[in-house]
PDB file of C-alpha atoms in Angstrom:
ATOM      1  CA  PRO A  13     -11.962 -12.158   1.115  1.00 61.00           C
ATOM      2  CA  SER A  14     -10.829 -15.342  -0.458  1.00 73.00           C
ATOM      3  CA  TYR A  15      -9.242 -17.967   1.757  1.00 79.00           C
ATOM      4  CA  GLU A  16      -6.557 -20.492   0.920  1.00 80.00           C
ATOM      5  CA  THR A  17      -7.536 -23.718  -0.797  1.00 81.00           C
ATOM      6  CA  ALA A  18      -6.171 -27.078   0.358  1.00 80.00           C
ATOM      7  CA  SER A  19      -3.835 -27.089  -2.680  1.00 84.00           C
ATOM      8  CA  GLU A  20      -2.530 -23.621  -1.864  1.00 86.00           C
ATOM      9  CA  ILE A  21      -1.929 -24.619   1.760  1.00 84.00           C
ATOM     10  CA  ARG A  22       0.090 -27.678   0.635  1.00 87.00           C
ATOM     11  CA  MET A  23       2.129 -25.487  -1.747  1.00 91.00           C
ATOM     12  CA  LEU A  24       2.778 -22.847   0.921  1.00 89.00           C
ATOM     13  CA  ARG A  25       3.867 -25.497   3.449  1.00 88.00           C
ATOM     14  CA  LYS A  26       6.299 -26.956   0.885  1.00 93.00           C
ATOM     15  CA  LEU A  27       7.681 -23.446   0.374  1.00 95.00           C
ATOM     16  CA  GLY A  28       8.214 -23.143   4.136  1.00 92.00           C
ATOM     17  CA  ALA A  29       5.342 -20.825   5.036  1.00 88.00           C
ATOM     18  CA  ASP A  30       3.743 -20.972   8.459  1.00 84.00           C
ATOM     19  CA  VAL A  31       1.491 -17.916   8.120  1.00 84.00           C
ATOM     20  CA  VAL A  32       0.025 -16.049   5.171  1.00 81.00           C
ATOM     21  CA  GLY A  33      -1.086 -12.431   5.489  1.00 78.00           C
ATOM     22  CA  MET A  34      -3.780 -10.731   3.472  1.00 74.00           C
ATOM     23  CA  SER A  35      -2.807  -7.090   3.488  1.00 77.00           C
ATOM     24  CA  VAL A  36      -0.149  -5.946   5.969  1.00 85.00           C
ATOM     25  CA  ILE A  37       2.621  -5.988   3.385  1.00 86.00           C
ATOM     26  CA  HIS A  38       0.771  -3.609   1.056  1.00 88.00           C
ATOM     27  CA  GLU A  39       0.258  -1.036   3.799  1.00 90.00           C
ATOM     28  CA  ALA A  40       3.869  -1.405   4.969  1.00 92.00           C
ATOM     29  CA  ILE A  41       5.255  -0.863   1.471  1.00 94.00           C
ATOM     30  CA  SER A  42       3.077   2.217   1.000  1.00 94.00           C
ATOM     31  CA  ALA A  43       4.078   3.631   4.388  1.00 94.00           C
ATOM     32  CA  CYS A  44       7.796   3.073   3.692  1.00 95.00           C
ATOM     33  CA  TYR A  45       7.407   4.749   0.311  1.00 96.00           C
ATOM     34  CA  LEU A  46       5.993   7.768   2.155  1.00 97.00           C
ATOM     35  CA  GLY A  47       8.987   7.793   4.501  1.00 97.00           C
ATOM     36  CA  MET A  48       7.214   6.398   7.536  1.00 96.00           C
ATOM     37  CA  ASN A  49       8.741   4.007  10.059  1.00 94.00           C
ATOM     38  CA  VAL A  50       6.725   0.798  10.174  1.00 92.00           C
ATOM     39  CA  THR A  51       6.012  -1.760  12.854  1.00 87.00           C
ATOM     40  CA  ALA A  52       3.454  -4.430  12.031  1.00 85.00           C
ATOM     41  CA  CYS A  53       1.417  -6.784  14.119  1.00 84.00           C
ATOM     42  CA  SER A  54      -1.062  -9.297  12.741  1.00 84.00           C
ATOM     43  CA  LEU A  55      -3.750 -11.385  14.357  1.00 86.00           C
ATOM     44  CA  VAL A  56      -4.044 -14.847  12.852  1.00 86.00           C
ATOM     45  CA  THR A  57      -7.779 -15.448  12.597  1.00 84.00           C
ATOM     46  CA  ASN A  58      -7.864 -18.611  10.555  1.00 79.00           C
ATOM     47  CA  THR A  59      -5.780 -21.688  11.048  1.00 76.00           C
ATOM     48  CA  LEU A  60      -6.184 -24.121   8.208  1.00 69.00           C
ATOM     49  CA  SER A  61      -4.706 -27.393   7.155  1.00 68.00           C
ATOM     50  CA  ASP A  62      -4.825 -29.145   3.826  1.00 66.00           C
ATOM     51  CA  THR A  63      -6.916 -31.884   5.462  1.00 67.00           C
ATOM     52  CA  ASN A  64      -9.484 -29.513   6.985  1.00 69.00           C
ATOM     53  CA  THR A  65     -12.967 -30.414   5.788  1.00 72.00           C
ATOM     54  CA  LYS A  66     -14.705 -27.345   7.257  1.00 75.00           C
ATOM     55  CA  VAL A  67     -15.211 -24.487   4.808  1.00 75.00           C
ATOM     56  CA  LEU A  68     -14.041 -21.261   6.424  1.00 78.00           C
ATOM     57  CA  THR A  69     -16.379 -18.293   6.127  1.00 83.00           C
ATOM     58  CA  HIS A  70     -15.783 -14.600   6.622  1.00 87.00           C
ATOM     59  CA  ASN A  71     -18.152 -14.746   9.609  1.00 90.00           C
ATOM     60  CA  ASP A  72     -15.856 -17.351  11.235  1.00 86.00           C
ATOM     61  CA  VAL A  73     -12.923 -14.959  10.889  1.00 87.00           C
ATOM     62  CA  LEU A  74     -14.945 -12.030  12.251  1.00 91.00           C
ATOM     63  CA  GLU A  75     -16.009 -14.120  15.248  1.00 92.00           C
ATOM     64  CA  ILE A  76     -12.413 -15.019  16.091  1.00 89.00           C
ATOM     65  CA  ALA A  77     -11.353 -11.387  15.744  1.00 90.00           C
ATOM     66  CA  GLU A  78     -14.186 -10.294  18.046  1.00 94.00           C
ATOM     67  CA  LYS A  79     -13.166 -12.852  20.685  1.00 93.00           C
ATOM     68  CA  SER A  80      -9.541 -11.674  20.473  1.00 93.00           C
ATOM     69  CA  LYS A  81     -10.042  -7.909  20.617  1.00 92.00           C
ATOM     70  CA  TYR A  82      -9.569  -7.551  24.394  1.00 93.00           C
ATOM     71  CA  SER A  83      -6.408  -9.662  24.391  1.00 92.00           C
ATOM     72  CA  ILE A  84      -4.975  -7.525  21.597  1.00 91.00           C
ATOM     73  CA  PHE A  85      -6.014  -4.313  23.363  1.00 92.00           C
ATOM     74  CA  ASN A  86      -4.383  -5.448  26.622  1.00 93.00           C
ATOM     75  CA  TYR A  87      -1.213  -6.485  24.800  1.00 91.00           C
ATOM     76  CA  PHE A  88      -0.781  -3.061  23.215  1.00 90.00           C
ATOM     77  CA  LYS A  89      -1.800  -1.257  26.389  1.00 93.00           C
ATOM     78  CA  SER A  90       0.921  -3.148  28.281  1.00 93.00           C
ATOM     79  CA  ALA A  91       3.524  -2.670  25.565  1.00 88.00           C
ATOM     80  CA  LEU A  92       2.860   1.042  25.210  1.00 89.00           C
ATOM     81  CA  SER A  93       2.812   1.684  28.949  1.00 92.00           C
ATOM     82  CA  SER A  94       6.435   0.587  29.153  1.00 84.00           C
ATOM     83  CA  ILE A  95       7.586   3.249  26.668  1.00 80.00           C
TER      84      ILE A  95
END
């Protein structure tokens, strides 16, 4: 993966963006094309600012995802149990 540069973050903020996704939209478009109903949920694994001096690595993102997996599991477990 390639992460946002400080310049891209400044541009996205000026355009009104709060979050940028890497791939959910592509899967959603494909699923809709195939006639599927789509609900999407994304986990934000990197929070960046245009003044951040730390270089984000893929391992950083994987670590955050690993720490979040039980919270995500419990969220969906709770949501689905109410259906």
